[in-house]
Short mmCIF file of C-alpha atoms in Angstrom, two decimals:
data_model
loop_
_atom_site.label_atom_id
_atom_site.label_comp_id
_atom_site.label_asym_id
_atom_site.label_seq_id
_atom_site.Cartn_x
_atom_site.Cartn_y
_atom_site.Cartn_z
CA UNK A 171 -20.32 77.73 10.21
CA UNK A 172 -20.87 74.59 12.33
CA UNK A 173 -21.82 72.38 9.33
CA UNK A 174 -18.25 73.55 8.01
CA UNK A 175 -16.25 73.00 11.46
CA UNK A 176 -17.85 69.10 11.89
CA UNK A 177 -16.86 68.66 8.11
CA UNK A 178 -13.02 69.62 8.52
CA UNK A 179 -13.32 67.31 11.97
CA UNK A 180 -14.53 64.52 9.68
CA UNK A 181 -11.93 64.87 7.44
CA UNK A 182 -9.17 64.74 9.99
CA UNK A 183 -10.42 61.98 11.34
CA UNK A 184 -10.83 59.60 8.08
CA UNK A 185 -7.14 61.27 7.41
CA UNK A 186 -5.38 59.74 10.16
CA UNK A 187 -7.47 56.76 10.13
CA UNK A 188 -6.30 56.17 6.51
CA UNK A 189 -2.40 57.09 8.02
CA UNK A 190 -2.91 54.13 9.79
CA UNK A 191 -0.84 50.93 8.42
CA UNK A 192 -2.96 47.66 7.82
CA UNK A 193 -2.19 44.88 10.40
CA UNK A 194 0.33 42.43 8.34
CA UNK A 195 0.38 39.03 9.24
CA UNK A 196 -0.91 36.18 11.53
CA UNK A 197 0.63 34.68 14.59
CA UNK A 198 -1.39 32.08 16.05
CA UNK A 199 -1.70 31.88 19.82
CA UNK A 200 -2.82 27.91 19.23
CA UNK A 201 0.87 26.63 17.58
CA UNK A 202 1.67 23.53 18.63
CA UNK A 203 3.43 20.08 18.47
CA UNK A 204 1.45 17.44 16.56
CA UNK A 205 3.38 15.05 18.82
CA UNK A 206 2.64 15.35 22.76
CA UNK A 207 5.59 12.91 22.56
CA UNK A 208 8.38 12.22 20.56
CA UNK A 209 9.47 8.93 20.78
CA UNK A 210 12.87 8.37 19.34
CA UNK A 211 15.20 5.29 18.57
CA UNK A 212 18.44 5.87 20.11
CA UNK A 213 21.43 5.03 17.80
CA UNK A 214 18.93 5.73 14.69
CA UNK A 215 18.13 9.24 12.85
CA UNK A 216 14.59 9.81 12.58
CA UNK A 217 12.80 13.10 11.69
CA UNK A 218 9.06 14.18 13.90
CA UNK A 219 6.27 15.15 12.21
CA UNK A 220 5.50 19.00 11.63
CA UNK A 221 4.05 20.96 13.96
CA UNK A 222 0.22 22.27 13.74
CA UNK A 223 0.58 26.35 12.63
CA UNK A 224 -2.55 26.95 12.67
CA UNK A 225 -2.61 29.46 9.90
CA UNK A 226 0.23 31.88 11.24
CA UNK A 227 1.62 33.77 7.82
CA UNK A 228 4.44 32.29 6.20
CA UNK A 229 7.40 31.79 6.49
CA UNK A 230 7.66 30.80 10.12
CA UNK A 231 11.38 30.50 11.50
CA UNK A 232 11.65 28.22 14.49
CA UNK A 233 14.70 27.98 16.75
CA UNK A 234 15.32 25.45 20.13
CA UNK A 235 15.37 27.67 23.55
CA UNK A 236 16.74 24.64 25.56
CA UNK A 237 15.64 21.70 27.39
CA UNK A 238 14.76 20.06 30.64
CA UNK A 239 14.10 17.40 32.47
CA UNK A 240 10.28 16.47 33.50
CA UNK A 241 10.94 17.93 37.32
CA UNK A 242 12.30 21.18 35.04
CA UNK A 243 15.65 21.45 35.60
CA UNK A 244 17.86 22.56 32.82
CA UNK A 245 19.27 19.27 30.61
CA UNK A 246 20.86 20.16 27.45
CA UNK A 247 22.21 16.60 26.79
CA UNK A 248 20.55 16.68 23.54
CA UNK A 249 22.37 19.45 22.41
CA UNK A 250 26.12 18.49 23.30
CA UNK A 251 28.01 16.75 20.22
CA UNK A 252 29.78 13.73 19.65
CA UNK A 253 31.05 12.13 16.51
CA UNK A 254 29.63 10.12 14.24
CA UNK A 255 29.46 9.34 10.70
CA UNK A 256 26.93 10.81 8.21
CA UNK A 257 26.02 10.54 4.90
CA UNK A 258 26.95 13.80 2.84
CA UNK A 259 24.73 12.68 -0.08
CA UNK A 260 22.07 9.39 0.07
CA UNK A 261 23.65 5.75 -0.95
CA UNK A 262 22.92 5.30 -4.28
CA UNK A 263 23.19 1.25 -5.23
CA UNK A 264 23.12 2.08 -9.61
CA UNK A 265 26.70 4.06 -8.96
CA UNK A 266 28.15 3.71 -5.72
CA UNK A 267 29.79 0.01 -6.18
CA UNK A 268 32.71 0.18 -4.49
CA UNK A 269 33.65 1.13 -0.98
CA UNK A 270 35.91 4.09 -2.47
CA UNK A 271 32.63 5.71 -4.23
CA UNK A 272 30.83 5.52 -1.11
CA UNK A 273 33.04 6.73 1.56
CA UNK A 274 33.25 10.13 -0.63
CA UNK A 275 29.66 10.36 0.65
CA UNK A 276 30.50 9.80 4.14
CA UNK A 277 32.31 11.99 6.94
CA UNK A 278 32.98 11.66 10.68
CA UNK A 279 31.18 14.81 12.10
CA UNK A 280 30.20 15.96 15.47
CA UNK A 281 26.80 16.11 15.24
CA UNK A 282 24.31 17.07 18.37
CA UNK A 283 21.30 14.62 19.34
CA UNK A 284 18.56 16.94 17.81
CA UNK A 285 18.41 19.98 14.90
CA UNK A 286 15.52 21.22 14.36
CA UNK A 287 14.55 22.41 10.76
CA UNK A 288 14.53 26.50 10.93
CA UNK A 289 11.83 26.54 7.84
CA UNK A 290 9.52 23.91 8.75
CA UNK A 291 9.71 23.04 12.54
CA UNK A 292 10.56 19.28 12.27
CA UNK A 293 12.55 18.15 14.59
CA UNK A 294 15.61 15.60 13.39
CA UNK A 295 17.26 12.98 15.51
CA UNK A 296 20.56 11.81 14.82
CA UNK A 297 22.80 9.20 15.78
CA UNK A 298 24.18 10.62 18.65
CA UNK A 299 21.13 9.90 21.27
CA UNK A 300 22.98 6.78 21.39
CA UNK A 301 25.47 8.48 23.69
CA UNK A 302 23.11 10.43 25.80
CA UNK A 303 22.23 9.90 29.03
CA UNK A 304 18.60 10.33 30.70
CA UNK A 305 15.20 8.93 28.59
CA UNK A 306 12.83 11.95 28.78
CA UNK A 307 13.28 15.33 27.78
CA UNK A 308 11.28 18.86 27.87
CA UNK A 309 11.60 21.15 25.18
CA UNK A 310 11.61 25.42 24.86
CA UNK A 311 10.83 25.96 21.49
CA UNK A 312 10.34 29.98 19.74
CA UNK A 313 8.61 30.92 16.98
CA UNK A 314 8.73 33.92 14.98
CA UNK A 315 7.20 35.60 11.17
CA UNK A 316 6.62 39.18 10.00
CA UNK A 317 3.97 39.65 13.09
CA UNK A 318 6.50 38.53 15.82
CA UNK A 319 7.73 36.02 18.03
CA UNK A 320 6.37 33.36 20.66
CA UNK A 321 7.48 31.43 23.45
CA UNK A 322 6.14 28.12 23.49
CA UNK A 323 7.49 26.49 26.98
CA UNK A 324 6.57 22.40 27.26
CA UNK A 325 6.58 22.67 23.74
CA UNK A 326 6.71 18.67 23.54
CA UNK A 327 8.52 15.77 25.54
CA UNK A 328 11.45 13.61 23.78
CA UNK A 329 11.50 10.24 24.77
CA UNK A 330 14.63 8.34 24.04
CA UNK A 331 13.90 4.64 23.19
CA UNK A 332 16.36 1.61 23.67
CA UNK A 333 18.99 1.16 20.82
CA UNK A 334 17.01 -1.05 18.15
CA UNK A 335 20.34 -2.46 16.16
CA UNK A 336 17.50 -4.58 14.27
CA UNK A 337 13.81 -3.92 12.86
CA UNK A 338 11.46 -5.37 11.31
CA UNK A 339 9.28 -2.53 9.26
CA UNK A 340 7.98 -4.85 6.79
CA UNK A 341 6.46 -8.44 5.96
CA UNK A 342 9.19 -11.32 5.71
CA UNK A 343 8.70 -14.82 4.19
CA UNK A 344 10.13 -18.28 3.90
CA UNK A 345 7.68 -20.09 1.29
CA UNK A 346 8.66 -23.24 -0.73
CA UNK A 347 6.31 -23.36 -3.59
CA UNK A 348 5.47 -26.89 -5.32
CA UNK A 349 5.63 -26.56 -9.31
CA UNK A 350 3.74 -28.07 -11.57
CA UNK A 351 3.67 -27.99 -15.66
CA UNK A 352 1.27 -24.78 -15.25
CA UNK A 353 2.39 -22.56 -12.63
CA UNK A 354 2.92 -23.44 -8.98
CA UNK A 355 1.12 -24.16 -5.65
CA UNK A 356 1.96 -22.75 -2.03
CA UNK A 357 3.27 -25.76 0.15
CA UNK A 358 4.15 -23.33 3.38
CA UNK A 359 5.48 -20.16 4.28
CA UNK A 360 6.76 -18.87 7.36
CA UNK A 361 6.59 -15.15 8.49
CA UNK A 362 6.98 -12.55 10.18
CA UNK A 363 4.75 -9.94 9.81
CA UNK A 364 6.12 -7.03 10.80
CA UNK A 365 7.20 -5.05 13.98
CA UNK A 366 4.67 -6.01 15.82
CA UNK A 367 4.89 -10.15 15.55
CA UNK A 368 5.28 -11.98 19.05
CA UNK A 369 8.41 -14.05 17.37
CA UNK A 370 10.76 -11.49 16.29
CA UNK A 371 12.45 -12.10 19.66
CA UNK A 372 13.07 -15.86 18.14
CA UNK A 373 14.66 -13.80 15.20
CA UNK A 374 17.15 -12.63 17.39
CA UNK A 375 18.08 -15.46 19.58
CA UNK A 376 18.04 -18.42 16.67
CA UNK A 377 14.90 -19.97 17.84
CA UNK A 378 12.94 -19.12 15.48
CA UNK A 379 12.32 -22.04 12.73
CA UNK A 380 12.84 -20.00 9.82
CA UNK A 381 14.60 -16.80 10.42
CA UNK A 382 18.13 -16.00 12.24
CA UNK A 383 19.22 -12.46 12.50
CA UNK A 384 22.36 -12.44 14.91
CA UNK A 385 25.47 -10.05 15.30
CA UNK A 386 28.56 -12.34 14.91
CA UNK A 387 31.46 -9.74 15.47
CA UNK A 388 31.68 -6.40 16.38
CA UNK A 389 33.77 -5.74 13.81
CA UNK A 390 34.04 -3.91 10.99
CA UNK A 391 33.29 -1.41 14.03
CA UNK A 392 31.89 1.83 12.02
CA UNK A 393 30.98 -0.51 8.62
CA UNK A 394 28.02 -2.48 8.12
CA UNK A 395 28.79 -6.65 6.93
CA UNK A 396 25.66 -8.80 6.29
CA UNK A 397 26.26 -12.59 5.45
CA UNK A 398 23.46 -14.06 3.48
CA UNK A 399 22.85 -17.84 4.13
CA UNK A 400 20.03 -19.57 2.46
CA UNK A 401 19.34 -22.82 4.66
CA UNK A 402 17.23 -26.05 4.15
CA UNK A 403 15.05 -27.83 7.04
CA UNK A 404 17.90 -29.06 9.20
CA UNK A 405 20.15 -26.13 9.09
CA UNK A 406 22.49 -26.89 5.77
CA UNK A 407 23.27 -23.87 3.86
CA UNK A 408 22.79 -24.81 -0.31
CA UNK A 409 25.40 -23.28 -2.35
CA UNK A 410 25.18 -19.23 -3.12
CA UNK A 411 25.11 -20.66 -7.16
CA UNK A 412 21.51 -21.85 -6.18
CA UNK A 413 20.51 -18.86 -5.09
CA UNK A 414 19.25 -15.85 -7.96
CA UNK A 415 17.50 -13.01 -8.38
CA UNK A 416 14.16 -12.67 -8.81
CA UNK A 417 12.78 -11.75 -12.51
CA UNK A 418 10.52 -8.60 -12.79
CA UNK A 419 10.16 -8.33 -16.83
CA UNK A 420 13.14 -7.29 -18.40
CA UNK A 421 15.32 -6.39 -14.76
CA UNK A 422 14.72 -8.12 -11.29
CA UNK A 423 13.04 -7.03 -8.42
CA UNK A 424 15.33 -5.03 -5.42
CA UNK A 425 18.15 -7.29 -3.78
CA UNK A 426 21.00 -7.00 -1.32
CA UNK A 427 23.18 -7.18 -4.19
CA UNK A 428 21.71 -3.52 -4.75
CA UNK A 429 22.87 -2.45 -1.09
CA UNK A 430 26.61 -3.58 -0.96
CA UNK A 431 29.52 -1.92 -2.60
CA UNK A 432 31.51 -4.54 -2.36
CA UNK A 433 29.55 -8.35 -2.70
CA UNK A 434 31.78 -11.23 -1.87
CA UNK A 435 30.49 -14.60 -3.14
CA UNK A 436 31.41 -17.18 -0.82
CA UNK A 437 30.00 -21.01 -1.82
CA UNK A 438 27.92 -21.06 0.98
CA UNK A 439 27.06 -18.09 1.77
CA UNK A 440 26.71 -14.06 0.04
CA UNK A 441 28.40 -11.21 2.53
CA UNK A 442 27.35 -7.63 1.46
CA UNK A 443 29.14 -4.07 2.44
CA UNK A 444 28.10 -0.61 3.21
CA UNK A 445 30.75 1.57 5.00
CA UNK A 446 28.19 3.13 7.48
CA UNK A 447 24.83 1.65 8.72
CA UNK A 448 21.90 1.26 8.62
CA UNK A 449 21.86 -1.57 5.82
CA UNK A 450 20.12 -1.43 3.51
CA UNK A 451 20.70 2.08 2.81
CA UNK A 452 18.49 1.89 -1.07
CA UNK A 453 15.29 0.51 -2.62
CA UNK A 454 15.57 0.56 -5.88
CA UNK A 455 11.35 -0.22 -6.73
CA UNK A 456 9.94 0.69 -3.33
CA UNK A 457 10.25 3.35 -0.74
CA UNK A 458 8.97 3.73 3.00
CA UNK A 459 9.01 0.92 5.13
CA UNK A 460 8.70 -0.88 1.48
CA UNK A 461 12.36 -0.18 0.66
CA UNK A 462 13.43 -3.25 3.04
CA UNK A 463 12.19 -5.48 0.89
CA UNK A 464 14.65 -8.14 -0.80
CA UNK A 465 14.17 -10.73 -3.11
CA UNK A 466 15.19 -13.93 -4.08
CA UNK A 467 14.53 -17.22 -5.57
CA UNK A 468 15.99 -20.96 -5.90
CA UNK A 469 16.45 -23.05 -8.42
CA UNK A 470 14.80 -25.63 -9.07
CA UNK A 471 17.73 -28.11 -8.46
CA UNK A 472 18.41 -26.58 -4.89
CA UNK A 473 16.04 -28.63 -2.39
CA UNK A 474 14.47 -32.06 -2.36
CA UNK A 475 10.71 -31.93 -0.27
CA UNK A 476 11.05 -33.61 2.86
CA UNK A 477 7.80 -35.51 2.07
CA UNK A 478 7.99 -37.35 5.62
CA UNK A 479 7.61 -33.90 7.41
CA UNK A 480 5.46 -32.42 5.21
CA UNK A 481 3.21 -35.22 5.67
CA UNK A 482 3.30 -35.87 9.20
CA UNK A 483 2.36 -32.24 9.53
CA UNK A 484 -0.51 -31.62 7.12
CA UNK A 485 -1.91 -35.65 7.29
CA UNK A 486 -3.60 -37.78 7.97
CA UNK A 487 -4.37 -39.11 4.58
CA UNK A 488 -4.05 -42.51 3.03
CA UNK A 489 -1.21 -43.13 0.91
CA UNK A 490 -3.11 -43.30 -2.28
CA UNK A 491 -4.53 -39.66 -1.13
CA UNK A 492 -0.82 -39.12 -0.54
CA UNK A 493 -0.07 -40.23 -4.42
CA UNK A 494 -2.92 -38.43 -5.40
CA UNK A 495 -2.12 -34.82 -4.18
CA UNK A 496 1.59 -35.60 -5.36
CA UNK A 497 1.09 -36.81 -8.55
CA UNK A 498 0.88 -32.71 -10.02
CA UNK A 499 4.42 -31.88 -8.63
CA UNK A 500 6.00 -35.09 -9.63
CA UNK A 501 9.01 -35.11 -12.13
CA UNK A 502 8.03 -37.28 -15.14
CA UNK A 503 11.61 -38.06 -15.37
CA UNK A 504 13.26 -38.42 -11.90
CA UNK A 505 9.91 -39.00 -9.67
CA UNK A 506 10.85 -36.04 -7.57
CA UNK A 507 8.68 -33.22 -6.27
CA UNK A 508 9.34 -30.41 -8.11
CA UNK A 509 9.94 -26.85 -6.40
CA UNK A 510 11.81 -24.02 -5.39
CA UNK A 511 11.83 -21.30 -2.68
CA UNK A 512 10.68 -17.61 -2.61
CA UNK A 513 12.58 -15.67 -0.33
CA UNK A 514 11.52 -12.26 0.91
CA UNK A 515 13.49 -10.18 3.50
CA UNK A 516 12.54 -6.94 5.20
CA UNK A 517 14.84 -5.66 8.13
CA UNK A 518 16.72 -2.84 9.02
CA UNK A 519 20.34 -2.90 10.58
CA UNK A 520 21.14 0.08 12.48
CA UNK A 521 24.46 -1.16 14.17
CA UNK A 522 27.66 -1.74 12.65
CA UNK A 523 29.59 -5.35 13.08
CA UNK A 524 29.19 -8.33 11.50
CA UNK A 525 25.73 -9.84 10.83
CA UNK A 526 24.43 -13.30 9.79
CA UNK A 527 20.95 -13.85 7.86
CA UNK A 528 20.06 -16.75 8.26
CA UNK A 529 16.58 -18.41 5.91
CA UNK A 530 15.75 -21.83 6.34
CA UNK A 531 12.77 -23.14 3.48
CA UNK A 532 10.48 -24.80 5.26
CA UNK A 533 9.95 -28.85 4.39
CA UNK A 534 13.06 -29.22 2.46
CA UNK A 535 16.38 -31.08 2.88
CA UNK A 536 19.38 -30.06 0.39
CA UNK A 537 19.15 -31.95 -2.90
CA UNK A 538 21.89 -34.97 -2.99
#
């Protein structure tokens, strides 16, 4: 009789253990930012990188709880909106040639500072930190999935950067090449490498001996204009005809031509459109901090060497060593030094206005 009682108890009890409904899901008590902070660009939209899950069961939804400052007193500057203008659809440089085509993909919109992506936790910056005041921010995030939801307070700090209307993500050069009957030889380039390099302040102030970036009006005041000016030595722009593309088998590698939708060809100088910054807005062979890149060459019949410079600065050597290292480049016909210039930009312009680029080839004078 006992044997039979402690059976039926048995069964009961693997009964409602079996009642019981598996645990579903994962919520991981160790979610976090992958960015302590968030340094942002004002005036620029940038996206943060996505945060560590740690394994919690898909899909996750994610959703702001609101922000302070670093003392922690409620600041939801990041949240209020002003207007701006966004791209609907990306700038695409094969169909959108004129200003008409583009502006369907554009709208004036008021946008807040910061969205964060509901499915996959990245935070998005728009152009509106431009107008917010205060640098540092404190953010409530919550998370939530089929187990539940979590607070995360202090989920990571915002730090608002100074407007950057220029950068530099990528290598630049000014490089006059010396040709000869087989190929051609390196005579000097000037660079900058990227944006770390001490002389990008140069850029921006026209000291620099190669490169000039410089706002010249502040209009058009929502549109992007970029003049193109291709300089010798001393400062005198060669004529735009001069100027071409450079080959890449059967097309040409990416160009500003690619980024305007409306090119004016001036004879001096090249001015390129976009309706809304930042310009260039499309890299047709490259992408990432690649798709700044823009090419060019001269012709052949654009600069003269300045020989004197180029000599005074690489010397000293006799003048039959002089003759000697010449004698390759030399023109059988005319006795000139036979070259042309490889010209290689990579910046980003995040303000509207008016801008001049300005590239002066280094040990040249304009051909007479």
């Amino acid at each position: 009789m006992k044997k039979t009682i402690y059976q039926i108890i048995a069964l009961s009890f693997v009964g409602a253990v079996s009642c019981t409904p598996p645990e579903i899901g994962y919520l991981s008590d160790s979610i976090h930012s992958a960015q302590d902070t968030i340094s942002v660009p004002r005036g620029a939209f940038t996206v943060g990188a996505r945060p560590m899950v740690e394994n919690s069961t898909a899909p996750l939804h994610w959703e702001i709880v609101g922000f302070s400052d670093l003392d922690g007193n409620p600041n939801n500057a990041l949240l209020e909106k002003h207007e701006i203008r966004v791209w609907k659809e990306a700038y695409n440089g094969d169909t959108d040639t004129t200003l008409a085509l583009a502006e369907q993909k554009l709208e004036l919109s008021e946008e807040p500072s910061v969205l964060l992506n509901e499915v996959s936790g990245e935070f998005a910056f728009t152009q509106s930190t431009k107008f917010v005041e205060g640098d540092m921010f404190k953010v409530d995030v919550a998370v939530s999935n089929v187990k539940g939801e979590k607070l995360l307070q202090d989920y990571t700090i915002i730090k608002l950067e100074p407007f950057v209307p220029v950068e530099f993500p990528t290598e630049m050069r000014s490089r006059l090449l010396l040709d000869k009957d087989n190929g051609n030889d390196i005579a000097h380039t000037g660079v900058i490498s990227g944006p770390e390099d001490d002389n990008i302040p140069g850029v921006l102030d026209g000291t620099n001996p190669y490169f000039s970036i410089q706002k010249v009006s502040e209009e058009p005041s929502q549109s992007v204009k970029v003049n193109m000016i291709i300089e010798d030595s001393y400062g005198n722009a060669v004529d735009t005809d001069k100027i071409v593309f450079y080959p890449s088998g059967s097309s040409y590698l990416q160009n500003y031509h690619d980024n305007s939708v409306e090119t004016e060809v001036g004879e001096k100088q090249t001015s390129f459109f976009l309706p809304a910054p930042p310009f260039p807005q499309y890299g047709r062979s490259y992408s990432g901090t690649s798709t700044y890149l823009m090419y060019y060459l001269s012709r052949g019949d654009a600069f003269e060497v300045d020989r004197e410079a180029y000599e005074a600065d690489n010397g000293p050597k006799s003048p039959e060593e002089w003759e000697e290292f010449w004698a390759p480049y030399k023109d059988p016909d005319t006795g000139k030094i036979r070259n042309h210039a490889y010209i290689r930009w990579g910046i980003k312009i995040n303000d509207s206005g008016t801008w001049d680029l300005r590239m002066k080839i280094p040990y040249t004078k304009i051909k007479e």
